[in-house]
């Protein structure tokens, strides 16, 4: 087993606030009852990450629609997504964020034929775009799943493929090698989601293909707003995730969360 190199964990690239459209989904299950994702405002989410954890940046992403039944967003939801972006831009311009940085974006569900929930003119105005399969589709045909992966990974707006193995059970390692290869070709990072257990063979495959990796806690703040517990867990989970990636031979230069903010922004603008 390789020893872990010295590194600085600079940010969490997958966090949700109460502005997200969500369902009560947790590792291994997804139910269709939409609820608030917690009481935190965008500013509260930033403050708890900056002050309690000491990171440089965080990506706050929203589910555009309920992941149980994804669909193309309407004009109202499109307006909300852009308002979130503007709200954070205003906080930055007012000096309230100081030397902390916030990326505002979406976590879109992969729909049939790789269709995207959010139109291109909205995606082009967001900082970060994540895609993921969620349990609502309940697709079991490997050929259909692979088709949808291929199509969605061809979008030039997508930056990260989130929790790729979650809700996807029939794919083989050869299937995953193809998915990871397509992601690398299109400069899309593969997420190590700390709320999900990853098989070591899959992590080894990431290293073999040479894909970039992002880490995210995928935290949906609980309804009690226990932010201290959330942030302590957040930092611990990310640290464990980085060390596990190192132990399987993933290089520091292939992990987005170890980049400086300026380098990360350059990578996102690829």
mmCIF file of C-alpha atoms in Angstrom:
data_model
loop_
_atom_site.group_PDB
_atom_site.id
_atom_site.type_symbol
_atom_site.label_atom_id
_atom_site.label_comp_id
_atom_site.label_asym_id
_atom_site.label_seq_id
_atom_site.Cartn_x
_atom_site.Cartn_y
_atom_site.Cartn_z
ATOM 1 C CA UNK A 1 0.000 0.000 0.000
ATOM 2 C CA UNK A 2 1.335 3.434 -0.968
ATOM 3 C CA UNK A 3 2.015 6.039 1.716
ATOM 4 C CA UNK A 4 -0.044 9.215 1.438
ATOM 5 C CA UNK A 5 1.802 12.244 0.057
ATOM 6 C CA UNK A 6 1.565 15.612 1.763
ATOM 7 C CA UNK A 7 -1.403 17.566 0.487
ATOM 8 C CA UNK A 8 -3.821 20.369 1.297
ATOM 9 C CA UNK A 9 -7.529 19.665 0.995
ATOM 10 C CA UNK A 10 -8.919 22.896 -0.408
ATOM 11 C CA UNK A 11 -12.634 22.347 -0.968
ATOM 12 C CA UNK A 12 -15.779 20.255 -1.198
ATOM 13 C CA UNK A 13 -17.129 20.040 -4.745
ATOM 14 C CA UNK A 14 -20.598 18.666 -4.004
ATOM 15 C CA UNK A 15 -22.793 20.313 -1.361
ATOM 16 C CA UNK A 16 -26.519 21.082 -1.385
ATOM 17 C CA UNK A 17 -28.471 23.856 0.314
ATOM 18 C CA UNK A 18 -32.176 24.143 1.020
ATOM 19 C CA UNK A 19 -32.634 25.805 -2.367
ATOM 20 C CA UNK A 20 -32.292 22.441 -4.091
ATOM 21 C CA UNK A 21 -35.161 20.400 -5.487
ATOM 22 C CA UNK A 22 -34.686 17.102 -3.748
ATOM 23 C CA UNK A 23 -36.206 13.979 -2.309
ATOM 24 C CA UNK A 24 -35.206 12.145 0.838
ATOM 25 C CA UNK A 25 -32.549 10.111 -0.905
ATOM 26 C CA UNK A 26 -29.688 8.490 0.912
ATOM 27 C CA UNK A 27 -27.057 5.913 0.033
ATOM 28 C CA UNK A 28 -28.763 2.885 -1.433
ATOM 29 C CA UNK A 29 -32.322 4.177 -1.575
ATOM 30 C CA UNK A 30 -34.435 6.906 -3.057
ATOM 31 C CA UNK A 31 -38.018 7.774 -2.246
ATOM 32 C CA UNK A 32 -40.372 10.091 -4.014
ATOM 33 C CA UNK A 33 -41.499 12.377 -1.196
ATOM 34 C CA UNK A 34 -40.045 15.834 -1.874
ATOM 35 C CA UNK A 35 -38.888 17.695 1.218
ATOM 36 C CA UNK A 36 -36.835 20.717 2.073
ATOM 37 C CA UNK A 37 -33.146 19.887 2.139
ATOM 38 C CA UNK A 38 -32.616 21.792 5.362
ATOM 39 C CA UNK A 39 -32.826 25.322 6.726
ATOM 40 C CA UNK A 40 -29.457 26.664 5.633
ATOM 41 C CA UNK A 41 -29.377 29.639 3.314
ATOM 42 C CA UNK A 42 -26.640 29.862 0.714
ATOM 43 C CA UNK A 43 -24.775 32.323 2.923
ATOM 44 C CA UNK A 44 -25.093 30.026 5.970
ATOM 45 C CA UNK A 45 -23.687 27.124 3.945
ATOM 46 C CA UNK A 46 -20.714 29.253 2.971
ATOM 47 C CA UNK A 47 -20.108 30.492 6.505
ATOM 48 C CA UNK A 48 -20.130 27.025 8.069
ATOM 49 C CA UNK A 49 -17.704 25.719 5.456
ATOM 50 C CA UNK A 50 -15.348 28.680 5.684
ATOM 51 C CA UNK A 51 -15.311 29.098 9.455
ATOM 52 C CA UNK A 52 -15.765 25.568 10.769
ATOM 53 C CA UNK A 53 -13.671 23.645 8.254
ATOM 54 C CA UNK A 54 -11.174 26.180 6.959
ATOM 55 C CA UNK A 55 -11.432 25.358 3.258
ATOM 56 C CA UNK A 56 -10.842 27.745 0.378
ATOM 57 C CA UNK A 57 -13.882 26.945 -1.726
ATOM 58 C CA UNK A 58 -17.089 24.984 -1.945
ATOM 59 C CA UNK A 59 -19.403 24.026 -4.803
ATOM 60 C CA UNK A 60 -23.073 24.425 -3.927
ATOM 61 C CA UNK A 61 -25.149 22.559 -6.485
ATOM 62 C CA UNK A 62 -28.898 22.215 -6.837
ATOM 63 C CA UNK A 63 -31.046 19.422 -8.191
ATOM 64 C CA UNK A 64 -32.897 21.219 -11.006
ATOM 65 C CA UNK A 65 -35.897 18.878 -10.589
ATOM 66 C CA UNK A 66 -36.794 16.001 -8.302
ATOM 67 C CA UNK A 67 -34.276 13.215 -9.061
ATOM 68 C CA UNK A 68 -37.033 10.613 -8.711
ATOM 69 C CA UNK A 69 -38.773 12.025 -11.791
ATOM 70 C CA UNK A 70 -36.288 14.211 -13.696
ATOM 71 C CA UNK A 71 -37.561 16.416 -16.499
ATOM 72 C CA UNK A 72 -36.608 19.544 -18.386
ATOM 73 C CA UNK A 73 -36.924 22.572 -16.133
ATOM 74 C CA UNK A 74 -39.545 25.247 -16.649
ATOM 75 C CA UNK A 75 -38.995 28.996 -16.817
ATOM 76 C CA UNK A 76 -39.614 29.458 -13.076
ATOM 77 C CA UNK A 77 -36.914 26.990 -12.099
ATOM 78 C CA UNK A 78 -34.495 28.412 -14.664
ATOM 79 C CA UNK A 79 -34.992 31.841 -13.095
ATOM 80 C CA UNK A 80 -34.303 30.425 -9.607
ATOM 81 C CA UNK A 81 -31.037 28.831 -10.713
ATOM 82 C CA UNK A 82 -29.774 32.100 -12.154
ATOM 83 C CA UNK A 83 -30.914 33.987 -9.047
ATOM 84 C CA UNK A 84 -28.774 31.670 -6.908
ATOM 85 C CA UNK A 85 -25.796 32.525 -9.087
ATOM 86 C CA UNK A 86 -26.542 36.251 -8.835
ATOM 87 C CA UNK A 87 -27.027 36.036 -5.059
ATOM 88 C CA UNK A 88 -23.560 34.587 -4.608
ATOM 89 C CA UNK A 89 -22.024 37.078 -7.038
ATOM 90 C CA UNK A 90 -23.559 39.860 -4.937
ATOM 91 C CA UNK A 91 -22.104 38.444 -1.712
ATOM 92 C CA UNK A 92 -18.698 38.312 -3.388
ATOM 93 C CA UNK A 93 -18.909 41.879 -4.675
ATOM 94 C CA UNK A 94 -20.040 43.101 -1.231
ATOM 95 C CA UNK A 95 -16.903 41.607 0.297
ATOM 96 C CA UNK A 96 -18.821 39.213 2.543
ATOM 97 C CA UNK A 97 -16.937 36.155 1.311
ATOM 98 C CA UNK A 98 -13.498 37.756 1.702
ATOM 99 C CA UNK A 99 -10.907 35.228 0.496
ATOM 100 C CA UNK A 100 -13.385 32.339 0.311
ATOM 101 C CA UNK A 101 -14.814 31.211 -3.033
ATOM 102 C CA UNK A 102 -18.145 29.667 -3.941
ATOM 103 C CA UNK A 103 -19.013 27.809 -7.112
ATOM 104 C CA UNK A 104 -22.733 27.742 -7.908
ATOM 105 C CA UNK A 105 -24.076 25.022 -10.161
ATOM 106 C CA UNK A 106 -26.379 22.076 -10.677
ATOM 107 C CA UNK A 107 -26.419 18.328 -10.219
ATOM 108 C CA UNK A 108 -28.474 17.162 -13.172
ATOM 109 C CA UNK A 109 -30.007 13.719 -13.461
ATOM 110 C CA UNK A 110 -29.081 11.730 -16.561
ATOM 111 C CA UNK A 111 -32.302 11.255 -18.497
ATOM 112 C CA UNK A 112 -33.112 8.799 -21.314
ATOM 113 C CA UNK A 113 -30.902 9.285 -24.375
ATOM 114 C CA UNK A 114 -28.602 11.481 -22.312
ATOM 115 C CA UNK A 115 -30.954 14.466 -22.378
ATOM 116 C CA UNK A 116 -30.151 17.229 -19.903
ATOM 117 C CA UNK A 117 -32.625 18.841 -17.513
ATOM 118 C CA UNK A 118 -31.220 22.336 -17.947
ATOM 119 C CA UNK A 119 -30.925 24.196 -21.263
ATOM 120 C CA UNK A 120 -27.536 25.245 -22.530
ATOM 121 C CA UNK A 121 -28.115 28.976 -22.065
ATOM 122 C CA UNK A 122 -28.522 28.389 -18.308
ATOM 123 C CA UNK A 123 -25.594 25.969 -17.993
ATOM 124 C CA UNK A 124 -23.304 28.473 -19.698
ATOM 125 C CA UNK A 125 -23.932 30.951 -16.856
ATOM 126 C CA UNK A 126 -23.213 28.537 -13.991
ATOM 127 C CA UNK A 127 -19.827 27.853 -12.432
ATOM 128 C CA UNK A 128 -20.001 24.069 -12.275
ATOM 129 C CA UNK A 129 -22.167 21.351 -13.825
ATOM 130 C CA UNK A 130 -22.485 17.856 -12.371
ATOM 131 C CA UNK A 131 -24.440 14.963 -13.857
ATOM 132 C CA UNK A 132 -25.516 11.743 -12.175
ATOM 133 C CA UNK A 133 -27.809 8.785 -12.512
ATOM 134 C CA UNK A 134 -30.494 8.664 -9.842
ATOM 135 C CA UNK A 135 -32.841 5.906 -8.783
ATOM 136 C CA UNK A 136 -35.973 7.269 -10.398
ATOM 137 C CA UNK A 137 -35.249 5.807 -13.830
ATOM 138 C CA UNK A 138 -34.785 2.309 -12.415
ATOM 139 C CA UNK A 139 -33.196 1.185 -15.682
ATOM 140 C CA UNK A 140 -31.731 -2.333 -15.633
ATOM 141 C CA UNK A 141 -30.640 -2.784 -19.259
ATOM 142 C CA UNK A 142 -26.842 -2.287 -19.490
ATOM 143 C CA UNK A 143 -27.048 -1.254 -23.144
ATOM 144 C CA UNK A 144 -29.540 1.507 -22.351
ATOM 145 C CA UNK A 145 -27.515 2.695 -19.351
ATOM 146 C CA UNK A 146 -24.346 2.813 -21.447
ATOM 147 C CA UNK A 147 -26.140 4.702 -24.218
ATOM 148 C CA UNK A 148 -27.303 7.328 -21.743
ATOM 149 C CA UNK A 149 -23.840 7.643 -20.195
ATOM 150 C CA UNK A 150 -22.201 8.100 -23.596
ATOM 151 C CA UNK A 151 -24.682 10.753 -24.698
ATOM 152 C CA UNK A 152 -24.602 12.799 -21.500
ATOM 153 C CA UNK A 153 -20.796 12.727 -21.317
ATOM 154 C CA UNK A 154 -20.575 14.339 -24.753
ATOM 155 C CA UNK A 155 -21.927 17.647 -23.419
ATOM 156 C CA UNK A 156 -19.238 20.317 -23.347
ATOM 157 C CA UNK A 157 -20.991 21.925 -20.351
ATOM 158 C CA UNK A 158 -20.516 18.949 -18.009
ATOM 159 C CA UNK A 159 -17.596 19.032 -15.555
ATOM 160 C CA UNK A 160 -18.174 16.090 -13.191
ATOM 161 C CA UNK A 161 -19.851 12.671 -13.301
ATOM 162 C CA UNK A 162 -21.215 12.234 -9.787
ATOM 163 C CA UNK A 163 -21.440 8.969 -7.798
ATOM 164 C CA UNK A 164 -21.189 6.930 -11.026
ATOM 165 C CA UNK A 165 -21.743 3.476 -9.514
ATOM 166 C CA UNK A 166 -24.704 4.481 -7.347
ATOM 167 C CA UNK A 167 -28.052 3.198 -8.656
ATOM 168 C CA UNK A 168 -26.193 1.365 -11.452
ATOM 169 C CA UNK A 169 -25.753 -2.320 -10.696
ATOM 170 C CA UNK A 170 -25.626 -4.386 -13.929
ATOM 171 C CA UNK A 171 -22.495 -2.835 -15.474
ATOM 172 C CA UNK A 172 -19.227 -4.760 -15.781
ATOM 173 C CA UNK A 173 -15.699 -3.432 -15.258
ATOM 174 C CA UNK A 174 -15.323 -3.305 -19.038
ATOM 175 C CA UNK A 175 -18.443 -1.123 -19.188
ATOM 176 C CA UNK A 176 -16.983 1.159 -16.549
ATOM 177 C CA UNK A 177 -13.664 1.305 -18.371
ATOM 178 C CA UNK A 178 -15.548 2.666 -21.381
ATOM 179 C CA UNK A 179 -17.455 5.216 -19.264
ATOM 180 C CA UNK A 180 -14.254 6.429 -17.619
ATOM 181 C CA UNK A 181 -12.442 6.580 -20.958
ATOM 182 C CA UNK A 182 -15.209 8.727 -22.468
ATOM 183 C CA UNK A 183 -15.119 10.979 -19.390
ATOM 184 C CA UNK A 184 -11.361 11.413 -19.667
ATOM 185 C CA UNK A 185 -11.572 12.101 -23.407
ATOM 186 C CA UNK A 186 -14.051 14.897 -22.744
ATOM 187 C CA UNK A 187 -12.115 16.217 -19.722
ATOM 188 C CA UNK A 188 -14.892 15.299 -17.282
ATOM 189 C CA UNK A 189 -13.893 14.348 -13.750
ATOM 190 C CA UNK A 190 -15.257 11.273 -11.990
ATOM 191 C CA UNK A 191 -16.541 11.885 -8.500
ATOM 192 C CA UNK A 192 -15.522 10.028 -5.367
ATOM 193 C CA UNK A 193 -18.712 10.665 -3.413
ATOM 194 C CA UNK A 194 -18.049 10.171 0.289
ATOM 195 C CA UNK A 195 -21.653 9.161 0.968
ATOM 196 C CA UNK A 196 -21.207 6.031 -1.153
ATOM 197 C CA UNK A 197 -19.002 2.939 -0.891
ATOM 198 C CA UNK A 198 -16.670 2.369 -3.845
ATOM 199 C CA UNK A 199 -15.272 -0.987 -4.856
ATOM 200 C CA UNK A 200 -11.478 -0.933 -4.963
ATOM 201 C CA UNK A 201 -11.507 -2.391 -8.466
ATOM 202 C CA UNK A 202 -13.428 0.681 -9.629
ATOM 203 C CA UNK A 203 -10.956 3.051 -7.970
ATOM 204 C CA UNK A 204 -8.080 1.127 -9.549
ATOM 205 C CA UNK A 205 -9.814 1.515 -12.902
ATOM 206 C CA UNK A 206 -9.921 5.296 -12.479
ATOM 207 C CA UNK A 207 -6.162 5.270 -11.974
ATOM 208 C CA UNK A 208 -5.619 2.929 -14.910
ATOM 209 C CA UNK A 209 -7.613 5.153 -17.269
ATOM 210 C CA UNK A 210 -6.074 8.321 -15.836
ATOM 211 C CA UNK A 211 -9.336 10.193 -15.342
ATOM 212 C CA UNK A 212 -9.504 13.263 -13.138
ATOM 213 C CA UNK A 213 -11.226 12.818 -9.775
ATOM 214 C CA UNK A 214 -13.338 15.170 -7.696
ATOM 215 C CA UNK A 215 -14.500 14.599 -4.139
ATOM 216 C CA UNK A 216 -17.827 15.635 -2.699
ATOM 217 C CA UNK A 217 -19.735 14.898 0.472
ATOM 218 C CA UNK A 218 -23.119 15.335 -1.255
ATOM 219 C CA UNK A 219 -24.431 16.786 1.990
ATOM 220 C CA UNK A 220 -28.118 17.674 2.080
ATOM 221 C CA UNK A 221 -28.388 19.655 5.340
ATOM 222 C CA UNK A 222 -30.683 17.893 7.782
ATOM 223 C CA UNK A 223 -33.934 19.462 8.875
ATOM 224 C CA UNK A 224 -32.530 20.135 12.361
ATOM 225 C CA UNK A 225 -29.726 22.243 10.964
ATOM 226 C CA UNK A 226 -26.964 20.521 12.929
ATOM 227 C CA UNK A 227 -24.303 22.360 11.000
ATOM 228 C CA UNK A 228 -21.473 21.638 13.426
ATOM 229 C CA UNK A 229 -21.948 17.908 13.072
ATOM 230 C CA UNK A 230 -22.310 18.222 9.327
ATOM 231 C CA UNK A 231 -19.109 20.184 8.884
ATOM 232 C CA UNK A 232 -17.028 17.974 11.154
ATOM 233 C CA UNK A 233 -18.225 14.958 9.229
ATOM 234 C CA UNK A 234 -17.660 16.760 5.954
ATOM 235 C CA UNK A 235 -13.972 17.345 6.574
ATOM 236 C CA UNK A 236 -13.414 13.849 7.977
ATOM 237 C CA UNK A 237 -15.114 12.162 5.031
ATOM 238 C CA UNK A 238 -13.149 14.137 2.475
ATOM 239 C CA UNK A 239 -9.844 13.442 4.210
ATOM 240 C CA UNK A 240 -10.580 9.724 4.342
ATOM 241 C CA UNK A 241 -11.561 9.838 0.681
ATOM 242 C CA UNK A 242 -8.333 11.525 -0.407
ATOM 243 C CA UNK A 243 -6.252 9.046 1.575
ATOM 244 C CA UNK A 244 -8.110 6.118 0.064
ATOM 245 C CA UNK A 245 -7.507 7.458 -3.436
ATOM 246 C CA UNK A 246 -3.814 7.830 -2.640
ATOM 247 C CA UNK A 247 -3.716 4.270 -1.292
ATOM 248 C CA UNK A 248 -4.950 2.999 -4.674
ATOM 249 C CA UNK A 249 -2.334 4.970 -6.600
ATOM 250 C CA UNK A 250 -4.329 8.051 -7.642
ATOM 251 C CA UNK A 251 -1.890 10.948 -8.080
ATOM 252 C CA UNK A 252 -2.391 14.312 -6.300
ATOM 253 C CA UNK A 253 -2.350 16.091 -9.659
ATOM 254 C CA UNK A 254 -5.429 14.129 -10.710
ATOM 255 C CA UNK A 255 -7.580 15.285 -7.778
ATOM 256 C CA UNK A 256 -9.483 18.525 -8.314
ATOM 257 C CA UNK A 257 -9.981 19.263 -4.603
ATOM 258 C CA UNK A 258 -6.234 19.662 -4.125
ATOM 259 C CA UNK A 259 -6.030 22.423 -6.737
ATOM 260 C CA UNK A 260 -5.822 26.087 -5.832
ATOM 261 C CA UNK A 261 -8.965 28.044 -6.627
ATOM 262 C CA UNK A 262 -7.352 29.732 -9.627
ATOM 263 C CA UNK A 263 -6.171 26.399 -11.027
ATOM 264 C CA UNK A 264 -9.603 24.885 -10.456
ATOM 265 C CA UNK A 265 -11.281 27.754 -12.301
ATOM 266 C CA UNK A 266 -8.874 27.270 -15.190
ATOM 267 C CA UNK A 267 -9.730 23.571 -15.297
ATOM 268 C CA UNK A 268 -13.474 24.288 -15.231
ATOM 269 C CA UNK A 269 -13.038 26.683 -18.160
ATOM 270 C CA UNK A 270 -11.379 23.978 -20.269
#
